[in-house]
Amino acid sequence: MQEWSEIRRRVLVEGASKRSVCRDYGIAHKTLQKILANTEPPGYRSSAPRPRTKLGPYLGVIEEILASDREAPPKQRHTAKRIFCRLRDEYGYQGGITQVKEAVARHRRHAQEVFVPLSHPPGEAQFDFGQATVQIAGVRRKAAFAVMSLPYSDAFHVSAYPRECTETFQAAHVAAFSFFGGVPTRTAYDNTTIAVRKVIGRERALTREFLRLQSHFLFTHHFCRVGRGNEKGHVESLVGYGRRNFMVPVPSCSSFAELNASLEASCRADLVRRVRGKPVTKAELLEVDRAAMLGVPAASFEARRVVAARANSLSLVRFDRNDYSVPTAFAHHELTVIGGIEQVRIVFGTRLVATHPRSWEKEETTFDPRHYLALLERKPGALDVARPLQDWDLPGCFALLRRRLESDLSHLGTREFIKVLRLLERSSVAELAGAVGAALEIGATSSDAIALILHHRQERPVSLFSLDGHPHLRLFVIEAPDLSAYASLKGASA
């Protein structure tokens, strides 16, 4: 380009002859004429179209094949190699596969869908789940992580859970609303079965638990068209961003609670970034989002799932692929299971009959040994082979008590020992162990004696009632009781 400019200046400005310029620069007269006619090199210009390659006559066939693929199942569509084989075998194509691959790639690239940029008003959100590998308490496992994003400010919240289900879906919303300091007026979702029971054209039949969540926080919803995740493309991209930036290397934590605290700290640190095309940081834009949001209700929301179940002959209730025990009195009964993130509660009518820590594994059985003691009292011979009691770690005084009872009462001692264990139905292991230890010291080892010692230890002395915090009670005056009649009776008895 520098030489091009010099030649033009020498001829057109300095008046140098064309012959001398051609001699000095070693160019032909025709080339000089082109330089003088153009301010810059015009580039290569083909005087005639290039001859068609061997593939030229078959381009229409390729387009027809790819057009018909749109109606075929996704896993039964033509590859470039299969198209090449068909062109060779069915149409007599004599060229190579490389030209076919290039033609197929070019057609697919040009046929890709084009999208309209969407506007995102303040106060609206998008929600989605992703998957990542995490290490919890030294064990590597798959985790589902939920992302709620605010497209206007680009702020987002990430929280991780053992699995994607109704309870974690709800818990992720509660955590995100708390992080943002408000409830988005409208949230976009895909058609997850957690929220959508049935898709009916453009309408959605929603699940009861999603409607409970929506009724509590009062936000509106938008469900994308089936297979159209691009309608919530903002959160789709942040799912990948969160995985690459917050979960690399693989996070190692003692619990999901610790992991979520770390993820929330990362989300908060991300607020200092400036969004491309915006003059201020995410944190400043989040204030605009927050001003358009709904307030977080004062009443708390319990993330849980409620299912009806029936206890089987082993007094076990199945919930989320795991079994949980209930007292044997409720075997074969219809019960209600309330499954939360940390805890599973089992209810009969309005009565809470069992509580267990939530298990997130598969096909596990969680026993509470106390649930089977009433049955074992009727079947004492099963005490040593009862599975619910196999891993029951009781203090050593219980084994000593059993040996003494069985030594004193023979086979009846086992039943008496089970009666002592049943006192755990209304006391803690530590309280009963203290009572058993005291009973062994004085040699009173019957269940009735231990129950009496336990009851005495559990009694609390009567304390004076304080009027602090009850100013309205100061207006009442209670007269002292007349004990003269009792005094006269006491004197007569003496």
Coordinates of C-alpha atoms in Angstrom, one line a residue:
M1 CA 0.0 0.0 0.0
Q2 CA 2.9 2.4 0.7
E3 CA 4.3 1.8 -2.8
W4 CA 0.9 2.3 -4.3
S5 CA 0.6 5.7 -2.6
E6 CA 4.1 6.8 -3.7
I7 CA 3.4 5.9 -7.4
R8 CA 0.2 7.9 -7.4
R9 CA 1.8 10.9 -5.7
R10 CA 4.8 10.9 -8.2
V11 CA 2.6 10.9 -11.2
L12 CA -0.4 12.9 -10.1
V13 CA 1.3 15.4 -7.9
E14 CA 5.0 15.6 -8.8
G15 CA 4.3 15.2 -12.6
A16 CA 6.8 12.3 -13.1
S17 CA 6.5 10.6 -16.5
K18 CA 4.7 7.3 -16.7
R19 CA 7.6 5.7 -18.5
S20 CA 10.1 6.6 -15.7
V21 CA 7.7 5.4 -13.0
C22 CA 7.3 2.1 -14.8
R23 CA 11.1 1.8 -15.1
D24 CA 11.8 2.8 -11.5
Y25 CA 9.2 0.5 -9.9
G26 CA 9.5 -2.3 -12.4
I27 CA 5.8 -2.4 -13.3
A28 CA 3.9 -2.7 -16.5
H29 CA 2.1 0.2 -18.1
K30 CA -1.2 -1.6 -17.6
T31 CA -0.5 -2.0 -13.9
L32 CA 0.3 1.7 -13.7
Q33 CA -3.0 2.6 -15.3
K34 CA -4.8 0.5 -12.6
I35 CA -2.9 2.3 -9.8
L36 CA -3.7 5.7 -11.1
A37 CA -7.4 4.8 -11.5
N38 CA -7.8 3.4 -7.9
T39 CA -7.0 5.0 -4.6
E40 CA -6.3 1.6 -3.1
P41 CA -5.6 -1.9 -4.5
P42 CA -9.0 -3.1 -5.7
G43 CA -8.2 -6.8 -4.9
Y44 CA -8.7 -9.8 -7.1
R45 CA -11.4 -9.6 -9.6
S46 CA -12.5 -12.6 -11.5
S47 CA -13.3 -11.9 -15.1
A48 CA -15.5 -15.0 -15.4
P49 CA -17.2 -17.2 -12.8
R50 CA -15.2 -20.2 -11.7
P51 CA -16.2 -23.5 -13.2
R52 CA -18.4 -25.6 -10.9
T53 CA -16.8 -28.4 -8.9
K54 CA -17.9 -31.9 -9.2
L55 CA -20.3 -31.3 -6.3
G56 CA -22.1 -28.5 -8.1
P57 CA -24.9 -30.5 -9.7
Y58 CA -25.6 -32.3 -6.4
L59 CA -26.0 -29.2 -4.2
G60 CA -29.8 -29.2 -4.7
V61 CA -29.9 -32.9 -3.6
I62 CA -28.0 -32.0 -0.4
E63 CA -30.5 -29.2 0.4
E64 CA -33.4 -31.6 -0.1
I65 CA -31.9 -34.2 2.2
L66 CA -31.2 -31.6 4.9
A67 CA -34.7 -30.1 4.5
S68 CA -36.4 -33.6 5.0
D69 CA -34.2 -34.1 8.1
R70 CA -36.2 -31.4 9.9
E71 CA -39.1 -33.9 10.2
A72 CA -37.0 -36.9 11.1
P73 CA -36.2 -38.0 14.7
P74 CA -33.1 -36.1 16.0
K75 CA -31.1 -39.2 16.4
Q76 CA -31.9 -40.5 12.8
R77 CA -30.8 -37.5 10.8
H78 CA -28.2 -37.5 8.1
T79 CA -24.5 -37.0 8.9
A80 CA -22.2 -35.5 6.2
K81 CA -20.7 -39.0 5.7
R82 CA -24.1 -40.6 5.2
I83 CA -25.0 -37.8 2.6
F84 CA -21.7 -38.5 0.8
C85 CA -22.5 -42.3 0.7
R86 CA -26.0 -41.6 -0.8
L87 CA -24.7 -39.2 -3.4
R88 CA -22.1 -41.8 -4.4
D89 CA -24.4 -44.8 -4.4
E90 CA -27.7 -43.3 -5.6
Y91 CA -26.7 -40.3 -7.7
G92 CA -23.3 -41.3 -9.1
Y93 CA -21.2 -38.6 -7.4
Q94 CA -17.5 -39.0 -8.3
G95 CA -16.0 -36.4 -6.0
G96 CA -14.5 -36.6 -2.5
I97 CA -16.1 -36.4 0.9
T98 CA -14.4 -33.2 1.9
Q99 CA -16.4 -31.1 -0.5
V100 CA -19.6 -32.7 0.8
K101 CA -18.7 -32.0 4.5
E102 CA -18.0 -28.3 3.6
A103 CA -21.3 -28.0 1.8
V104 CA -23.2 -29.6 4.6
A105 CA -21.5 -27.4 7.3
R106 CA -22.1 -24.2 5.2
H107 CA -25.8 -25.1 4.7
R108 CA -26.4 -25.8 8.4
R109 CA -24.6 -22.6 9.4
H110 CA -26.7 -20.5 7.1
A111 CA -29.9 -22.3 8.2
Q112 CA -29.4 -21.6 11.9
E113 CA -32.2 -19.7 13.6
V114 CA -31.9 -16.0 14.1
F115 CA -33.3 -14.4 17.3
V116 CA -34.7 -11.1 18.3
P117 CA -32.9 -9.3 21.2
L118 CA -35.3 -9.1 24.2
S119 CA -35.7 -6.2 26.6
H120 CA -35.6 -6.9 30.3
P121 CA -37.4 -4.5 32.6
P122 CA -36.2 -4.1 36.2
G123 CA -37.6 -6.6 38.8
E124 CA -38.0 -9.6 36.6
A125 CA -36.1 -12.9 36.9
Q126 CA -35.3 -16.2 35.2
F127 CA -34.7 -19.6 36.9
D128 CA -33.0 -22.8 36.0
F129 CA -31.2 -25.8 37.4
G130 CA -27.7 -27.2 36.3
Q131 CA -25.5 -30.1 37.4
A132 CA -22.0 -30.2 38.8
T133 CA -19.7 -32.5 40.8
V134 CA -19.0 -31.5 44.4
Q135 CA -17.3 -33.2 47.3
I136 CA -19.3 -33.3 50.5
A137 CA -17.8 -34.7 53.7
G138 CA -15.1 -36.3 51.6
V139 CA -17.4 -38.0 49.1
R140 CA -17.7 -37.0 45.5
R141 CA -21.2 -36.8 44.2
K142 CA -23.4 -35.1 41.6
A143 CA -25.2 -32.0 42.8
A144 CA -28.1 -30.0 41.4
F145 CA -27.4 -26.2 41.6
A146 CA -30.2 -23.7 41.1
V147 CA -29.6 -20.3 39.5
M148 CA -31.9 -17.3 39.7
S149 CA -30.9 -14.3 37.6
L150 CA -32.1 -10.8 37.2
P151 CA -31.4 -9.9 33.5
Y152 CA -31.7 -6.1 34.1
S153 CA -28.8 -5.9 36.6
D154 CA -27.1 -9.2 35.6
A155 CA -27.1 -10.1 39.4
F156 CA -27.6 -13.8 40.1
H157 CA -27.8 -16.3 43.0
V158 CA -26.5 -19.9 43.0
S159 CA -27.4 -22.6 45.5
A160 CA -26.6 -26.3 45.5
Y161 CA -28.6 -29.3 46.6
P162 CA -28.4 -33.1 46.6
R163 CA -31.0 -33.4 43.9
E164 CA -33.5 -31.4 41.8
C165 CA -36.9 -31.9 43.3
T166 CA -39.8 -29.9 44.8
E167 CA -38.2 -29.2 48.1
T168 CA -34.9 -27.9 46.6
F169 CA -36.8 -25.9 44.0
Q170 CA -38.7 -24.1 46.7
A171 CA -35.6 -23.7 48.9
A172 CA -33.6 -22.2 46.0
H173 CA -36.4 -19.5 45.6
V174 CA -36.4 -18.7 49.3
A175 CA -32.6 -18.3 49.3
A176 CA -32.5 -16.2 46.2
F177 CA -35.3 -13.9 47.4
S178 CA -33.4 -13.4 50.6
F179 CA -30.2 -12.6 48.7
F180 CA -31.8 -10.1 46.4
G181 CA -33.8 -8.5 49.2
G182 CA -37.0 -8.7 47.3
V183 CA -39.3 -11.0 45.2
P184 CA -39.2 -10.6 41.4
T185 CA -42.5 -9.6 40.0
R186 CA -42.2 -12.2 37.2
T187 CA -40.0 -15.3 36.8
A188 CA -39.4 -17.3 33.6
Y189 CA -39.1 -21.1 33.8
D190 CA -38.7 -24.1 31.5
N191 CA -41.5 -26.7 31.6
T192 CA -40.1 -28.7 34.6
T193 CA -42.4 -31.3 36.0
I194 CA -41.8 -29.8 39.5
A195 CA -44.0 -26.8 38.4
V196 CA -46.0 -28.1 35.4
R197 CA -48.3 -31.1 35.6
K198 CA -49.4 -30.9 32.0
V199 CA -48.8 -28.7 28.9
I200 CA -52.0 -27.9 27.1
G201 CA -51.1 -25.9 24.0
R202 CA -50.0 -22.6 25.4
E203 CA -51.6 -23.2 28.8
R204 CA -50.0 -24.9 31.8
A205 CA -51.6 -27.0 34.5
L206 CA -49.5 -26.3 37.5
T207 CA -48.5 -28.4 40.5
R208 CA -50.0 -27.8 43.9
E209 CA -46.6 -27.1 45.5
F210 CA -45.6 -24.5 42.8
L211 CA -48.9 -22.8 43.3
R212 CA -48.3 -22.7 47.1
L213 CA -44.9 -21.1 46.5
Q214 CA -46.5 -18.6 44.1
S215 CA -49.4 -17.8 46.5
H216 CA -47.0 -17.1 49.3
F217 CA -44.6 -14.8 47.4
L218 CA -47.3 -13.4 45.0
F219 CA -45.0 -13.4 41.9
T220 CA -46.3 -14.1 38.4
H221 CA -44.8 -16.7 36.1
H222 CA -43.9 -17.3 32.5
F223 CA -43.2 -20.8 31.1
C224 CA -41.1 -21.0 27.9
R225 CA -42.4 -22.8 24.9
V226 CA -41.5 -26.4 24.9
G227 CA -37.9 -26.8 23.6
R228 CA -37.3 -23.0 23.6
G229 CA -34.8 -22.5 26.4
N230 CA -33.6 -19.4 24.5
E231 CA -36.5 -17.5 25.9
K232 CA -34.6 -17.5 29.2
G233 CA -31.2 -17.3 27.7
H234 CA -29.8 -15.1 30.4
V235 CA -30.0 -17.7 33.1
E236 CA -29.0 -20.4 30.7
S237 CA -25.7 -18.7 30.1
L238 CA -25.2 -18.0 33.9
V239 CA -25.6 -21.7 34.7
G240 CA -22.5 -22.3 32.7
Y241 CA -20.8 -19.2 34.1
G242 CA -21.5 -20.3 37.7
R243 CA -20.2 -23.8 37.1
R244 CA -16.9 -22.6 35.4
N245 CA -16.2 -19.8 37.9
F246 CA -17.6 -21.0 41.2
M247 CA -17.1 -24.8 41.0
V248 CA -13.7 -25.1 39.5
P249 CA -11.8 -26.7 41.0
V250 CA -14.4 -29.2 42.4
P251 CA -15.6 -27.6 45.7
S252 CA -14.9 -29.6 48.9
C253 CA -17.1 -28.8 51.9
S254 CA -18.3 -30.6 55.0
S255 CA -22.0 -30.0 54.1
F256 CA -24.3 -28.5 51.6
A257 CA -24.9 -25.7 54.0
E258 CA -21.2 -24.8 54.0
L259 CA -21.1 -25.1 50.2
N260 CA -24.1 -22.7 49.8
A261 CA -22.5 -20.2 52.1
S262 CA -19.5 -20.2 49.9
L263 CA -21.6 -19.9 46.7
E264 CA -23.5 -17.0 48.1
A265 CA -20.3 -15.2 49.0
S266 CA -19.1 -15.7 45.4
C267 CA -22.4 -14.2 44.1
R268 CA -22.0 -11.2 46.4
A269 CA -18.4 -10.7 45.2
D270 CA -19.6 -10.8 41.6
L271 CA -21.8 -7.7 42.2
V272 CA -18.7 -5.4 41.9
R273 CA -18.4 -6.3 38.2
R274 CA -19.6 -3.8 35.5
V275 CA -21.9 -5.2 32.9
R276 CA -20.8 -4.6 29.3
G277 CA -22.7 -1.6 27.9
K278 CA -23.7 -0.4 31.3
P279 CA -21.9 2.6 33.0
V280 CA -22.3 1.3 36.6
T281 CA -21.7 -1.9 38.5
K282 CA -24.1 -4.8 39.1
A283 CA -24.6 -3.7 42.7
E284 CA -25.9 -0.3 41.6
L285 CA -28.2 -1.8 39.0
L286 CA -29.5 -4.3 41.6
E287 CA -30.8 -1.3 43.6
V288 CA -33.0 -0.4 40.5
D289 CA -34.1 -4.1 40.3
R290 CA -34.9 -4.1 44.0
A291 CA -37.0 -1.0 43.8
A292 CA -39.2 -2.7 41.2
M293 CA -39.6 -5.9 43.2
L294 CA -42.2 -7.1 45.7
G295 CA -41.3 -7.2 49.4
V296 CA -40.4 -10.5 51.0
P297 CA -43.3 -11.6 53.2
A298 CA -42.8 -11.5 56.9
A299 CA -44.1 -15.0 57.4
S300 CA -41.6 -17.7 56.6
F301 CA -42.1 -20.3 53.9
E302 CA -41.4 -24.0 54.5
A303 CA -39.7 -25.7 51.6
R304 CA -41.3 -29.2 51.7
R305 CA -43.3 -31.8 49.8
V306 CA -46.3 -33.6 51.2
V307 CA -47.3 -37.1 50.1
A308 CA -49.8 -39.7 51.3
A309 CA -48.3 -43.0 52.2
R310 CA -49.1 -46.3 54.0
A311 CA -46.9 -48.0 56.6
N312 CA -46.2 -51.6 55.7
S313 CA -46.0 -54.7 57.9
L314 CA -42.5 -53.7 59.0
S315 CA -43.8 -50.3 60.2
L316 CA -41.9 -48.5 57.4
V317 CA -43.1 -45.7 55.3
R318 CA -41.6 -45.0 51.8
F319 CA -40.8 -41.5 50.8
D320 CA -38.5 -40.4 47.8
R321 CA -37.1 -44.0 47.4
N322 CA -36.2 -44.3 51.0
D323 CA -37.9 -46.0 54.0
Y324 CA -38.5 -44.4 57.4
S325 CA -39.9 -46.1 60.5
V326 CA -43.0 -45.2 62.5
P327 CA -44.2 -46.7 65.8
T328 CA -45.6 -50.2 65.3
A329 CA -49.0 -49.0 66.4
F330 CA -49.3 -47.2 63.0
A331 CA -48.3 -50.2 60.8
H332 CA -50.8 -50.6 57.9
H333 CA -52.2 -47.1 58.6
E334 CA -52.6 -44.3 56.1
L335 CA -50.1 -41.6 57.0
T336 CA -48.9 -38.2 55.6
V337 CA -45.2 -37.6 55.0
I338 CA -43.8 -34.1 55.0
G339 CA -40.4 -34.1 53.4
G340 CA -38.1 -31.1 53.9
I341 CA -34.5 -30.4 53.1
E342 CA -33.2 -31.5 56.5
Q343 CA -36.0 -33.5 58.0
V344 CA -38.8 -35.9 57.3
R345 CA -41.9 -35.7 59.5
I346 CA -44.7 -38.4 59.5
V347 CA -48.2 -37.4 60.6
F348 CA -51.3 -39.4 61.4
G349 CA -54.2 -37.0 61.2
T350 CA -53.0 -34.0 63.1
R351 CA -50.6 -36.0 65.3
L352 CA -46.9 -36.1 64.6
V353 CA -45.8 -39.7 65.1
A354 CA -42.2 -39.8 63.8
T355 CA -39.4 -37.4 62.8
H356 CA -36.2 -38.5 60.9
P357 CA -33.2 -36.8 59.4
R358 CA -33.7 -36.5 55.6
S359 CA -31.8 -39.1 53.6
W360 CA -30.7 -38.0 50.0
E361 CA -29.4 -41.4 49.0
K362 CA -31.3 -44.2 47.3
E363 CA -33.0 -47.3 48.9
E364 CA -31.9 -46.5 52.4
T365 CA -33.8 -47.5 55.5
T366 CA -33.8 -45.2 58.6
F367 CA -34.9 -46.7 61.9
D368 CA -35.8 -45.2 65.2
P369 CA -35.3 -48.1 67.7
R370 CA -37.9 -46.7 70.1
H371 CA -40.6 -47.3 67.5
Y372 CA -40.2 -51.1 67.9
L373 CA -40.0 -51.4 71.7
A374 CA -43.8 -51.8 72.2
L375 CA -43.8 -54.7 69.8
L376 CA -40.6 -56.2 71.4
E377 CA -42.3 -56.1 74.8
R378 CA -44.8 -58.6 73.4
K379 CA -42.1 -60.5 71.5
P380 CA -39.0 -60.3 73.8
G381 CA -37.3 -63.3 72.0
A382 CA -36.7 -61.0 69.0
L383 CA -34.7 -58.5 71.0
D384 CA -31.2 -59.7 69.9
V385 CA -32.1 -60.2 66.2
A386 CA -34.2 -57.0 65.8
R387 CA -32.6 -55.1 62.9
P388 CA -33.7 -51.6 64.2
L389 CA -31.7 -52.2 67.4
Q390 CA -28.5 -53.6 65.8
D391 CA -26.7 -50.3 65.6
W392 CA -28.2 -48.7 68.7
D393 CA -25.3 -47.4 70.7
L394 CA -26.4 -47.3 74.3
P395 CA -24.3 -46.5 77.4
G396 CA -22.7 -49.5 79.1
C397 CA -25.0 -49.3 82.1
F398 CA -27.8 -50.7 80.0
A399 CA -25.9 -53.9 79.2
L400 CA -25.1 -54.2 82.9
L401 CA -28.8 -53.7 83.8
R402 CA -29.8 -56.4 81.4
R403 CA -27.4 -59.0 82.7
R404 CA -28.5 -58.3 86.3
L405 CA -32.2 -58.5 85.4
E406 CA -31.8 -61.7 83.4
S407 CA -29.7 -63.2 86.2
D408 CA -32.4 -62.3 88.8
L409 CA -35.5 -63.0 86.7
S410 CA -34.3 -65.5 84.1
H411 CA -36.3 -65.2 80.9
L412 CA -38.7 -62.6 82.5
G413 CA -35.7 -60.3 82.9
T414 CA -35.6 -59.6 79.1
R415 CA -39.1 -58.4 79.2
E416 CA -38.4 -56.2 82.2
F417 CA -35.3 -54.8 80.4
I418 CA -37.5 -53.9 77.4
K419 CA -39.9 -52.0 79.8
V420 CA -36.9 -50.0 81.0
L421 CA -36.0 -49.2 77.3
R422 CA -39.5 -48.0 76.7
L423 CA -38.9 -45.2 79.2
L424 CA -36.9 -43.7 76.3
E425 CA -40.3 -42.9 74.7
R426 CA -40.6 -40.0 77.1
S427 CA -37.0 -39.2 78.0
S428 CA -33.5 -38.8 76.4
V429 CA -30.8 -41.5 76.5
A430 CA -28.7 -39.4 78.8
E431 CA -31.6 -38.9 81.3
L432 CA -32.5 -42.6 81.4
A433 CA -28.8 -43.6 81.6
G434 CA -28.5 -41.4 84.7
A435 CA -31.6 -43.1 86.3
V436 CA -30.3 -46.6 85.4
G437 CA -26.9 -45.8 87.0
A438 CA -28.6 -44.6 90.2
A439 CA -30.8 -47.7 90.3
L440 CA -27.8 -50.0 89.9
E441 CA -26.1 -48.3 92.8
I442 CA -29.0 -48.9 95.2
G443 CA -29.9 -52.3 93.8
A444 CA -33.4 -51.2 92.7
T445 CA -33.4 -52.5 89.1
S446 CA -37.1 -53.1 88.3
S447 CA -38.6 -51.0 85.6
D448 CA -41.0 -49.4 88.1
A449 CA -38.1 -48.3 90.4
I450 CA -36.2 -46.8 87.5
A451 CA -39.3 -45.0 86.2
L452 CA -39.7 -43.5 89.7
I453 CA -36.1 -42.4 89.8
L454 CA -36.4 -40.9 86.3
H455 CA -39.7 -39.1 87.2
H456 CA -38.1 -37.6 90.3
R457 CA -35.1 -36.4 88.3
Q458 CA -37.3 -34.8 85.6
E459 CA -39.4 -32.9 88.1
R460 CA -38.7 -29.2 88.1
P461 CA -39.1 -27.1 91.3
V462 CA -42.0 -24.6 91.3
S463 CA -40.6 -21.1 90.9
L464 CA -42.3 -17.8 91.6
F465 CA -44.2 -16.2 88.7
S466 CA -42.5 -13.1 87.5
L467 CA -44.6 -10.1 86.5
D468 CA -41.9 -8.8 84.3
G469 CA -43.3 -8.3 80.8
H470 CA -46.9 -8.7 82.1
P471 CA -47.8 -5.2 83.3
H472 CA -51.5 -5.8 82.9
L473 CA -51.4 -8.4 85.7
R474 CA -50.2 -5.9 88.2
L475 CA -53.8 -4.5 88.4
F476 CA -55.1 -7.7 89.9
V477 CA -54.8 -8.3 93.7
I478 CA -55.2 -11.8 95.1
E479 CA -56.0 -12.1 98.8
A480 CA -53.9 -14.4 100.9
P481 CA -55.7 -17.8 101.7
D482 CA -57.2 -18.4 105.2
L483 CA -55.3 -21.3 106.7
S484 CA -56.9 -21.1 110.1
A485 CA -59.2 -24.1 109.4
Y486 CA -56.2 -26.2 108.4
A487 CA -54.4 -25.1 111.6
S488 CA -57.3 -26.2 113.8
L489 CA -57.4 -29.6 112.0
K490 CA -53.7 -30.0 112.5
G491 CA -54.0 -29.1 116.2
A492 CA -56.9 -31.6 116.7
S493 CA -55.0 -34.4 115.1
A494 CA -52.0 -33.7 117.4

